[in-house]
Amino acid sequence: MHNHISRAIAVAAILGIFLSSCNILEDRNECPCRLLFKAVDLPDGQHVPIIYIYDGNTMKERIEVPAGQLSEGYVHDIDRKKNVEIYVWCDTTGYVFPAFAIDGPEILGENGEDFPALYKFGTFMDTRVEEAEVTIDFNKRFATLNASILNEENDIGGLYLEGYSNGYKINGEPVSGKFYCRPDFTYRDKYVSFSTRLPQQTDDGLMIGIYDMDGDSYKIPLGKILASKGYNWEAKDLMDIELTINGNLMEIRLGNAEWVTGSWGDLIL
């Protein structure tokens, strides 16, 4: 009973703030538009969502929302405009976002590091009203890659991933540039295993590079492998990838789909 009362009080408080955006004696057209931001699927983990509000090519506001408030409802007043662009970004690892311009700066992966666990929402709003609700439905803008590679000799000195898209603009458009990360790896039961995060790629050039203790190296054409299996880099929510390489056999899991395929060396998959 107490929980129900507490929820009722919280909802009433939000609604009270939401509905009191303008005194009835004021010129209503001069009143700001009161926006209620509410997330329906806030990702788990550490995050400080950041709201960006644009009028044309000009960023009007950058709002750091305290953790947890988007799920309860966050209220903010803005000037009335015909159309504004609203973008919301968050990262479950606590990434610090820049003050975006339309064409930059961008969210880019740091050389050698895992890509941030980014989530993004964007919409256009007509704010020539006293109040409106922005329902935030985040999209997952990274793919987690979990890979295990047979290496009976236990002679791997290191590995890396490289590609040709390394982040996003404020509107979610991929940014061209070298993606390069060197994930930590473990060796167990003759398999080298690692996990990392990947940004959206715009071609099939993504590679896994492996080098041994003597400095010799080879590459696994991960981008071509994923393309041959229909992986969709343009999906709103990027699908995670499970990859196991055992000699000439490869097992790939994408969501609920699974394949056991032939030689990756000549891409007979």
PDB file of C-alpha atoms in Angstrom:
ATOM      1  CA  MET A   1       0.000   0.000   0.000  1.00  0.00           C
ATOM      2  CA  HIS A   2       2.816   2.365   0.939  1.00  0.00           C
ATOM      3  CA  ASN A   3       4.525   1.787  -2.450  1.00  0.00           C
ATOM      4  CA  HIS A   4       1.286   2.587  -4.298  1.00  0.00           C
ATOM      5  CA  ILE A   5       0.909   5.846  -2.347  1.00  0.00           C
ATOM      6  CA  SER A   6       4.534   6.790  -3.017  1.00  0.00           C
ATOM      7  CA  ARG A   7       4.123   6.174  -6.742  1.00  0.00           C
ATOM      8  CA  ALA A   8       0.916   8.219  -6.792  1.00  0.00           C
ATOM      9  CA  ILE A   9       2.656  11.120  -5.061  1.00  0.00           C
ATOM     10  CA  ALA A  10       5.602  10.937  -7.504  1.00  0.00           C
ATOM     11  CA  VAL A  11       3.305  10.903 -10.534  1.00  0.00           C
ATOM     12  CA  ALA A  12       1.266  13.781  -9.137  1.00  0.00           C
ATOM     13  CA  ALA A  13       4.435  15.787  -8.529  1.00  0.00           C
ATOM     14  CA  ILE A  14       5.631  15.279 -12.109  1.00  0.00           C
ATOM     15  CA  LEU A  15       2.228  16.176 -13.502  1.00  0.00           C
ATOM     16  CA  GLY A  16       2.042  19.217 -11.262  1.00  0.00           C
ATOM     17  CA  ILE A  17       5.384  20.466 -12.568  1.00  0.00           C
ATOM     18  CA  PHE A  18       4.454  19.484 -16.106  1.00  0.00           C
ATOM     19  CA  LEU A  19       1.181  21.415 -16.085  1.00  0.00           C
ATOM     20  CA  SER A  20       2.450  24.557 -14.382  1.00  0.00           C
ATOM     21  CA  SER A  21       4.668  25.775 -17.186  1.00  0.00           C
ATOM     22  CA  CYS A  22       2.882  29.116 -17.590  1.00  0.00           C
ATOM     23  CA  ASN A  23       0.847  31.457 -15.431  1.00  0.00           C
ATOM     24  CA  ILE A  24      -2.718  31.895 -16.746  1.00  0.00           C
ATOM     25  CA  LEU A  25      -2.304  35.678 -16.626  1.00  0.00           C
ATOM     26  CA  GLU A  26       0.633  35.611 -19.029  1.00  0.00           C
ATOM     27  CA  ASP A  27       0.491  35.758 -22.818  1.00  0.00           C
ATOM     28  CA  ARG A  28       0.283  32.031 -23.544  1.00  0.00           C
ATOM     29  CA  ASN A  29       2.184  32.368 -26.818  1.00  0.00           C
ATOM     30  CA  GLU A  30       5.179  33.724 -24.939  1.00  0.00           C
ATOM     31  CA  CYS A  31       5.286  30.781 -22.572  1.00  0.00           C
ATOM     32  CA  PRO A  32       7.949  28.104 -23.083  1.00  0.00           C
ATOM     33  CA  CYS A  33       7.106  24.612 -24.164  1.00  0.00           C
ATOM     34  CA  ARG A  34       7.464  22.204 -21.257  1.00  0.00           C
ATOM     35  CA  LEU A  35       8.866  18.852 -22.364  1.00  0.00           C
ATOM     36  CA  LEU A  36       8.570  15.664 -20.348  1.00  0.00           C
ATOM     37  CA  PHE A  37      11.374  13.267 -21.307  1.00  0.00           C
ATOM     38  CA  LYS A  38      10.656   9.672 -20.365  1.00  0.00           C
ATOM     39  CA  ALA A  39      12.638   6.572 -21.353  1.00  0.00           C
ATOM     40  CA  VAL A  40      10.828   3.298 -21.963  1.00  0.00           C
ATOM     41  CA  ASP A  41      13.931   1.098 -22.164  1.00  0.00           C
ATOM     42  CA  LEU A  42      16.820   2.746 -20.319  1.00  0.00           C
ATOM     43  CA  PRO A  43      19.860   0.431 -20.569  1.00  0.00           C
ATOM     44  CA  ASP A  44      21.182  -1.206 -17.430  1.00  0.00           C
ATOM     45  CA  GLY A  45      24.466  -0.080 -15.932  1.00  0.00           C
ATOM     46  CA  GLN A  46      26.272   3.171 -15.290  1.00  0.00           C
ATOM     47  CA  HIS A  47      25.048   5.980 -17.494  1.00  0.00           C
ATOM     48  CA  VAL A  48      24.404   9.725 -17.572  1.00  0.00           C
ATOM     49  CA  PRO A  49      22.056  10.321 -20.522  1.00  0.00           C
ATOM     50  CA  ILE A  50      22.724  13.549 -22.389  1.00  0.00           C
ATOM     51  CA  ILE A  51      20.014  15.401 -24.308  1.00  0.00           C
ATOM     52  CA  TYR A  52      20.963  17.592 -27.267  1.00  0.00           C
ATOM     53  CA  ILE A  53      18.425  20.100 -28.634  1.00  0.00           C
ATOM     54  CA  TYR A  54      19.013  21.637 -32.062  1.00  0.00           C
ATOM     55  CA  ASP A  55      17.341  24.463 -33.962  1.00  0.00           C
ATOM     56  CA  GLY A  56      18.502  23.896 -37.528  1.00  0.00           C
ATOM     57  CA  ASN A  57      22.285  23.548 -37.468  1.00  0.00           C
ATOM     58  CA  THR A  58      22.629  25.268 -34.099  1.00  0.00           C
ATOM     59  CA  MET A  59      22.829  23.357 -30.857  1.00  0.00           C
ATOM     60  CA  LYS A  60      20.621  25.204 -28.382  1.00  0.00           C
ATOM     61  CA  GLU A  61      21.108  23.056 -25.316  1.00  0.00           C
ATOM     62  CA  ARG A  62      23.144  20.185 -23.941  1.00  0.00           C
ATOM     63  CA  ILE A  63      21.516  18.676 -20.868  1.00  0.00           C
ATOM     64  CA  GLU A  64      23.170  16.090 -18.630  1.00  0.00           C
ATOM     65  CA  VAL A  65      20.312  14.176 -17.021  1.00  0.00           C
ATOM     66  CA  PRO A  66      20.999  12.708 -13.562  1.00  0.00           C
ATOM     67  CA  ALA A  67      21.144   8.912 -13.628  1.00  0.00           C
ATOM     68  CA  GLY A  68      17.729   7.328 -13.113  1.00  0.00           C
ATOM     69  CA  GLN A  69      15.621  10.399 -13.849  1.00  0.00           C
ATOM     70  CA  LEU A  70      14.772   9.493 -17.431  1.00  0.00           C
ATOM     71  CA  SER A  71      12.912   6.401 -16.278  1.00  0.00           C
ATOM     72  CA  GLU A  72      10.860   8.455 -13.806  1.00  0.00           C
ATOM     73  CA  GLY A  73      10.345  11.440 -16.108  1.00  0.00           C
ATOM     74  CA  TYR A  74      12.577  14.485 -16.602  1.00  0.00           C
ATOM     75  CA  VAL A  75      11.001  17.911 -17.199  1.00  0.00           C
ATOM     76  CA  HIS A  76      12.670  20.718 -19.149  1.00  0.00           C
ATOM     77  CA  ASP A  77      11.411  24.006 -20.651  1.00  0.00           C
ATOM     78  CA  ILE A  78      12.451  25.195 -24.119  1.00  0.00           C
ATOM     79  CA  ASP A  79      11.452  28.059 -26.406  1.00  0.00           C
ATOM     80  CA  ARG A  80       8.542  27.408 -28.751  1.00  0.00           C
ATOM     81  CA  LYS A  81       9.756  26.537 -32.244  1.00  0.00           C
ATOM     82  CA  LYS A  82       8.160  25.012 -35.317  1.00  0.00           C
ATOM     83  CA  ASN A  83      10.617  22.128 -35.413  1.00  0.00           C
ATOM     84  CA  VAL A  84      13.519  21.175 -33.205  1.00  0.00           C
ATOM     85  CA  GLU A  85      15.775  18.146 -33.403  1.00  0.00           C
ATOM     86  CA  ILE A  86      16.252  16.179 -30.207  1.00  0.00           C
ATOM     87  CA  TYR A  87      18.983  13.591 -29.737  1.00  0.00           C
ATOM     88  CA  VAL A  88      19.646  11.565 -26.609  1.00  0.00           C
ATOM     89  CA  TRP A  89      22.819   9.525 -26.155  1.00  0.00           C
ATOM     90  CA  CYS A  90      23.982   7.381 -23.261  1.00  0.00           C
ATOM     91  CA  ASP A  91      26.690   4.848 -22.572  1.00  0.00           C
ATOM     92  CA  THR A  92      26.589   2.109 -19.955  1.00  0.00           C
ATOM     93  CA  THR A  93      30.316   2.512 -19.257  1.00  0.00           C
ATOM     94  CA  GLY A  94      30.135   6.207 -18.353  1.00  0.00           C
ATOM     95  CA  TYR A  95      31.548   7.706 -21.555  1.00  0.00           C
ATOM     96  CA  VAL A  96      31.810  11.532 -21.543  1.00  0.00           C
ATOM     97  CA  PHE A  97      30.062  13.017 -24.578  1.00  0.00           C
ATOM     98  CA  PRO A  98      31.252  16.162 -26.370  1.00  0.00           C
ATOM     99  CA  ALA A  99      29.207  19.266 -27.106  1.00  0.00           C
ATOM    100  CA  PHE A 100      28.193  18.245 -30.622  1.00  0.00           C
ATOM    101  CA  ALA A 101      27.859  20.460 -33.623  1.00  0.00           C
ATOM    102  CA  ILE A 102      25.888  19.031 -36.563  1.00  0.00           C
ATOM    103  CA  ASP A 103      29.092  18.144 -38.417  1.00  0.00           C
ATOM    104  CA  GLY A 104      31.306  17.575 -35.406  1.00  0.00           C
ATOM    105  CA  PRO A 105      32.792  16.841 -33.056  1.00  0.00           C
ATOM    106  CA  GLU A 106      31.827  13.196 -33.160  1.00  0.00           C
ATOM    107  CA  ILE A 107      31.743  10.184 -30.869  1.00  0.00           C
ATOM    108  CA  LEU A 108      34.824   8.246 -31.929  1.00  0.00           C
ATOM    109  CA  GLY A 109      36.458   5.118 -30.615  1.00  0.00           C
ATOM    110  CA  GLU A 110      39.807   5.624 -28.912  1.00  0.00           C
ATOM    111  CA  ASN A 111      42.733   3.981 -30.673  1.00  0.00           C
ATOM    112  CA  GLY A 112      43.347   0.529 -29.224  1.00  0.00           C
ATOM    113  CA  GLU A 113      40.321   0.591 -26.885  1.00  0.00           C
ATOM    114  CA  ASP A 114      36.920  -1.101 -26.949  1.00  0.00           C
ATOM    115  CA  PHE A 115      34.241   1.023 -28.569  1.00  0.00           C
ATOM    116  CA  PRO A 116      31.844   2.618 -26.020  1.00  0.00           C
ATOM    117  CA  ALA A 117      28.534   0.865 -25.302  1.00  0.00           C
ATOM    118  CA  LEU A 118      26.459   3.577 -26.993  1.00  0.00           C
ATOM    119  CA  TYR A 119      22.675   3.934 -27.102  1.00  0.00           C
ATOM    120  CA  LYS A 120      20.960   6.623 -29.174  1.00  0.00           C
ATOM    121  CA  PHE A 121      17.530   8.175 -29.696  1.00  0.00           C
ATOM    122  CA  GLY A 122      16.516  10.936 -32.095  1.00  0.00           C
ATOM    123  CA  THR A 123      13.317  12.715 -33.104  1.00  0.00           C
ATOM    124  CA  PHE A 124      11.859  15.945 -34.522  1.00  0.00           C
ATOM    125  CA  MET A 125       9.408  17.872 -32.355  1.00  0.00           C
ATOM    126  CA  ASP A 126       6.967  20.730 -33.008  1.00  0.00           C
ATOM    127  CA  THR A 127       7.263  22.703 -29.780  1.00  0.00           C
ATOM    128  CA  ARG A 128       4.675  25.408 -30.558  1.00  0.00           C
ATOM    129  CA  VAL A 129       2.611  24.007 -27.697  1.00  0.00           C
ATOM    130  CA  GLU A 130       2.601  24.473 -23.961  1.00  0.00           C
ATOM    131  CA  GLU A 131       3.614  20.932 -23.200  1.00  0.00           C
ATOM    132  CA  ALA A 132       4.644  17.715 -24.927  1.00  0.00           C
ATOM    133  CA  GLU A 133       6.048  14.335 -24.018  1.00  0.00           C
ATOM    134  CA  VAL A 134       9.195  12.875 -25.569  1.00  0.00           C
ATOM    135  CA  THR A 135       9.072   9.083 -25.293  1.00  0.00           C
ATOM    136  CA  ILE A 136      12.661   7.870 -25.559  1.00  0.00           C
ATOM    137  CA  ASP A 137      13.141   4.431 -27.108  1.00  0.00           C
ATOM    138  CA  PHE A 138      16.891   3.869 -27.260  1.00  0.00           C
ATOM    139  CA  ASN A 139      18.621   1.997 -30.076  1.00  0.00           C
ATOM    140  CA  LYS A 140      21.766  -0.055 -29.464  1.00  0.00           C
ATOM    141  CA  ARG A 141      24.580   1.386 -31.559  1.00  0.00           C
ATOM    142  CA  PHE A 142      27.294  -1.188 -30.888  1.00  0.00           C
ATOM    143  CA  ALA A 143      27.742  -4.903 -31.463  1.00  0.00           C
ATOM    144  CA  THR A 144      29.429  -7.069 -28.852  1.00  0.00           C
ATOM    145  CA  LEU A 145      31.761  -9.624 -30.412  1.00  0.00           C
ATOM    146  CA  ASN A 146      32.594 -12.712 -28.335  1.00  0.00           C
ATOM    147  CA  ALA A 147      35.153 -14.855 -30.150  1.00  0.00           C
ATOM    148  CA  SER A 148      37.038 -18.116 -29.476  1.00  0.00           C
ATOM    149  CA  ILE A 149      39.796 -19.254 -31.844  1.00  0.00           C
ATOM    150  CA  LEU A 150      41.502 -22.652 -31.704  1.00  0.00           C
ATOM    151  CA  ASN A 151      45.257 -22.302 -31.115  1.00  0.00           C
ATOM    152  CA  GLU A 152      46.740 -25.607 -30.021  1.00  0.00           C
ATOM    153  CA  GLU A 153      50.295 -24.255 -29.991  1.00  0.00           C
ATOM    154  CA  ASN A 154      49.429 -21.510 -27.473  1.00  0.00           C
ATOM    155  CA  ASP A 155      51.729 -19.165 -29.372  1.00  0.00           C
ATOM    156  CA  ILE A 156      49.515 -16.097 -29.868  1.00  0.00           C
ATOM    157  CA  GLY A 157      51.358 -12.945 -28.937  1.00  0.00           C
ATOM    158  CA  GLY A 158      48.471 -10.578 -29.518  1.00  0.00           C
ATOM    159  CA  LEU A 159      45.435  -9.740 -31.599  1.00  0.00           C
ATOM    160  CA  TYR A 160      43.573  -6.715 -32.872  1.00  0.00           C
ATOM    161  CA  LEU A 161      40.521  -5.657 -34.864  1.00  0.00           C
ATOM    162  CA  GLU A 162      40.524  -3.023 -37.570  1.00  0.00           C
ATOM    163  CA  GLY A 163      37.866  -1.497 -39.786  1.00  0.00           C
ATOM    164  CA  TYR A 164      36.991   1.712 -41.616  1.00  0.00           C
ATOM    165  CA  SER A 165      34.174   3.243 -39.532  1.00  0.00           C
ATOM    166  CA  ASN A 166      35.033   4.493 -36.078  1.00  0.00           C
ATOM    167  CA  GLY A 167      32.019   6.242 -34.581  1.00  0.00           C
ATOM    168  CA  TYR A 168      28.989   8.455 -35.119  1.00  0.00           C
ATOM    169  CA  LYS A 169      27.815  11.974 -35.744  1.00  0.00           C
ATOM    170  CA  ILE A 170      25.182  13.454 -33.467  1.00  0.00           C
ATOM    171  CA  ASN A 171      22.374  12.199 -35.743  1.00  0.00           C
ATOM    172  CA  GLY A 172      23.728   8.637 -35.668  1.00  0.00           C
ATOM    173  CA  GLU A 173      25.368   8.686 -39.099  1.00  0.00           C
ATOM    174  CA  PRO A 174      28.563   6.538 -39.159  1.00  0.00           C
ATOM    175  CA  VAL A 175      31.871   8.375 -39.339  1.00  0.00           C
ATOM    176  CA  SER A 176      34.564   7.176 -41.743  1.00  0.00           C
ATOM    177  CA  GLY A 177      37.921   6.616 -40.138  1.00  0.00           C
ATOM    178  CA  LYS A 178      40.171   3.834 -38.942  1.00  0.00           C
ATOM    179  CA  PHE A 179      38.702   1.657 -36.229  1.00  0.00           C
ATOM    180  CA  TYR A 180      41.405  -0.142 -34.266  1.00  0.00           C
ATOM    181  CA  CYS A 181      41.195  -1.960 -30.965  1.00  0.00           C
ATOM    182  CA  ARG A 182      43.373  -4.457 -29.119  1.00  0.00           C
ATOM    183  CA  PRO A 183      41.148  -6.435 -26.754  1.00  0.00           C
ATOM    184  CA  ASP A 184      42.471  -8.435 -23.845  1.00  0.00           C
ATOM    185  CA  PHE A 185      42.383 -12.183 -24.434  1.00  0.00           C
ATOM    186  CA  THR A 186      42.584 -15.387 -22.417  1.00  0.00           C
ATOM    187  CA  TYR A 187      43.882 -18.841 -23.289  1.00  0.00           C
ATOM    188  CA  ARG A 188      41.973 -21.883 -22.073  1.00  0.00           C
ATOM    189  CA  ASP A 189      41.477 -25.439 -23.351  1.00  0.00           C
ATOM    190  CA  LYS A 190      43.481 -24.660 -26.512  1.00  0.00           C
ATOM    191  CA  TYR A 191      41.262 -21.677 -27.407  1.00  0.00           C
ATOM    192  CA  VAL A 192      42.094 -18.000 -27.401  1.00  0.00           C
ATOM    193  CA  SER A 193      38.991 -16.046 -26.345  1.00  0.00           C
ATOM    194  CA  PHE A 194      38.217 -12.345 -26.298  1.00  0.00           C
ATOM    195  CA  SER A 195      35.285  -9.957 -26.141  1.00  0.00           C
ATOM    196  CA  THR A 196      35.029  -6.449 -27.556  1.00  0.00           C
ATOM    197  CA  ARG A 197      32.511  -3.898 -28.870  1.00  0.00           C
ATOM    198  CA  LEU A 198      32.232  -2.754 -32.481  1.00  0.00           C
ATOM    199  CA  PRO A 199      30.662   0.395 -34.001  1.00  0.00           C
ATOM    200  CA  GLN A 200      28.509   0.236 -37.140  1.00  0.00           C
ATOM    201  CA  GLN A 201      30.572  -0.586 -40.228  1.00  0.00           C
ATOM    202  CA  THR A 202      29.782   0.671 -43.718  1.00  0.00           C
ATOM    203  CA  ASP A 203      31.668  -1.987 -45.709  1.00  0.00           C
ATOM    204  CA  ASP A 204      32.983  -5.541 -45.326  1.00  0.00           C
ATOM    205  CA  GLY A 205      36.567  -4.556 -44.502  1.00  0.00           C
ATOM    206  CA  LEU A 206      36.470  -5.496 -40.798  1.00  0.00           C
ATOM    207  CA  MET A 207      39.414  -7.770 -39.913  1.00  0.00           C
ATOM    208  CA  ILE A 208      40.683  -9.769 -36.953  1.00  0.00           C
ATOM    209  CA  GLY A 209      44.478  -9.707 -36.942  1.00  0.00           C
ATOM    210  CA  ILE A 210      46.465 -12.311 -35.015  1.00  0.00           C
ATOM    211  CA  TYR A 211      50.224 -12.502 -34.555  1.00  0.00           C
ATOM    212  CA  ASP A 212      52.333 -15.151 -32.837  1.00  0.00           C
ATOM    213  CA  MET A 213      55.326 -14.933 -30.527  1.00  0.00           C
ATOM    214  CA  ASP A 214      57.694 -14.808 -33.508  1.00  0.00           C
ATOM    215  CA  GLY A 215      55.896 -11.839 -35.048  1.00  0.00           C
ATOM    216  CA  ASP A 216      54.236 -13.777 -37.861  1.00  0.00           C
ATOM    217  CA  SER A 217      50.627 -12.745 -38.436  1.00  0.00           C
ATOM    218  CA  TYR A 218      47.473 -13.566 -40.342  1.00  0.00           C
ATOM    219  CA  LYS A 219      44.054 -11.974 -40.722  1.00  0.00           C
ATOM    220  CA  ILE A 220      40.521 -13.313 -40.507  1.00  0.00           C
ATOM    221  CA  PRO A 221      38.119 -11.410 -42.844  1.00  0.00           C
ATOM    222  CA  LEU A 222      35.371 -10.917 -40.275  1.00  0.00           C
ATOM    223  CA  GLY A 223      33.552  -8.303 -42.372  1.00  0.00           C
ATOM    224  CA  LYS A 224      33.271 -10.622 -45.380  1.00  0.00           C
ATOM    225  CA  ILE A 225      32.181 -13.503 -43.157  1.00  0.00           C
ATOM    226  CA  LEU A 226      29.398 -11.428 -41.611  1.00  0.00           C
ATOM    227  CA  ALA A 227      28.340 -10.067 -45.017  1.00  0.00           C
ATOM    228  CA  SER A 228      28.070 -13.609 -46.397  1.00  0.00           C
ATOM    229  CA  LYS A 229      25.660 -14.446 -43.577  1.00  0.00           C
ATOM    230  CA  GLY A 230      23.528 -11.356 -44.039  1.00  0.00           C
ATOM    231  CA  TYR A 231      24.621  -9.378 -41.008  1.00  0.00           C
ATOM    232  CA  ASN A 232      22.823  -6.017 -41.120  1.00  0.00           C
ATOM    233  CA  TRP A 233      25.044  -3.123 -40.050  1.00  0.00           C
ATOM    234  CA  GLU A 234      22.200  -0.700 -40.844  1.00  0.00           C
ATOM    235  CA  ALA A 235      19.817  -2.191 -38.275  1.00  0.00           C
ATOM    236  CA  LYS A 236      18.562   0.239 -35.654  1.00  0.00           C
ATOM    237  CA  ASP A 237      19.761  -2.162 -32.960  1.00  0.00           C
ATOM    238  CA  LEU A 238      23.051  -3.851 -33.806  1.00  0.00           C
ATOM    239  CA  MET A 239      23.029  -7.576 -33.150  1.00  0.00           C
ATOM    240  CA  ASP A 240      25.714  -9.198 -30.982  1.00  0.00           C
ATOM    241  CA  ILE A 241      28.034 -11.757 -32.558  1.00  0.00           C
ATOM    242  CA  GLU A 242      29.266 -15.099 -31.178  1.00  0.00           C
ATOM    243  CA  LEU A 243      32.144 -16.522 -33.204  1.00  0.00           C
ATOM    244  CA  THR A 244      34.045 -19.812 -32.784  1.00  0.00           C
ATOM    245  CA  ILE A 245      36.825 -20.829 -35.179  1.00  0.00           C
ATOM    246  CA  ASN A 246      38.046 -24.428 -34.983  1.00  0.00           C
ATOM    247  CA  GLY A 247      40.518 -25.049 -37.778  1.00  0.00           C
ATOM    248  CA  ASN A 248      38.552 -24.826 -41.024  1.00  0.00           C
ATOM    249  CA  LEU A 249      35.208 -24.956 -39.238  1.00  0.00           C
ATOM    250  CA  MET A 250      33.505 -21.819 -38.029  1.00  0.00           C
ATOM    251  CA  GLU A 251      30.436 -21.455 -35.861  1.00  0.00           C
ATOM    252  CA  ILE A 252      28.614 -18.124 -35.947  1.00  0.00           C
ATOM    253  CA  ARG A 253      25.667 -17.064 -33.802  1.00  0.00           C
ATOM    254  CA  LEU A 254      23.757 -13.862 -34.519  1.00  0.00           C
ATOM    255  CA  GLY A 255      20.864 -13.558 -32.095  1.00  0.00           C
ATOM    256  CA  ASN A 256      18.838 -16.736 -32.555  1.00  0.00           C
ATOM    257  CA  ALA A 257      20.489 -17.654 -35.868  1.00  0.00           C
ATOM    258  CA  GLU A 258      23.379 -20.095 -35.992  1.00  0.00           C
ATOM    259  CA  TRP A 259      25.633 -21.524 -38.707  1.00  0.00           C
ATOM    260  CA  VAL A 260      28.425 -24.083 -38.784  1.00  0.00           C
ATOM    261  CA  THR A 261      30.338 -23.414 -41.983  1.00  0.00           C
ATOM    262  CA  GLY A 262      33.347 -24.448 -44.068  1.00  0.00           C
ATOM    263  CA  SER A 263      36.724 -22.827 -44.605  1.00  0.00           C
ATOM    264  CA  TRP A 264      36.994 -19.129 -43.793  1.00  0.00           C
ATOM    265  CA  GLY A 265      40.322 -18.898 -45.591  1.00  0.00           C
ATOM    266  CA  ASP A 266      38.755 -18.986 -49.037  1.00  0.00           C
ATOM    267  CA  LEU A 267      35.327 -17.880 -47.793  1.00  0.00           C
ATOM    268  CA  ILE A 268      33.490 -21.062 -48.786  1.00  0.00           C
ATOM    269  CA  LEU A 269      30.868 -20.429 -46.139  1.00  0.00           C
TER     270      LEU A 269
END
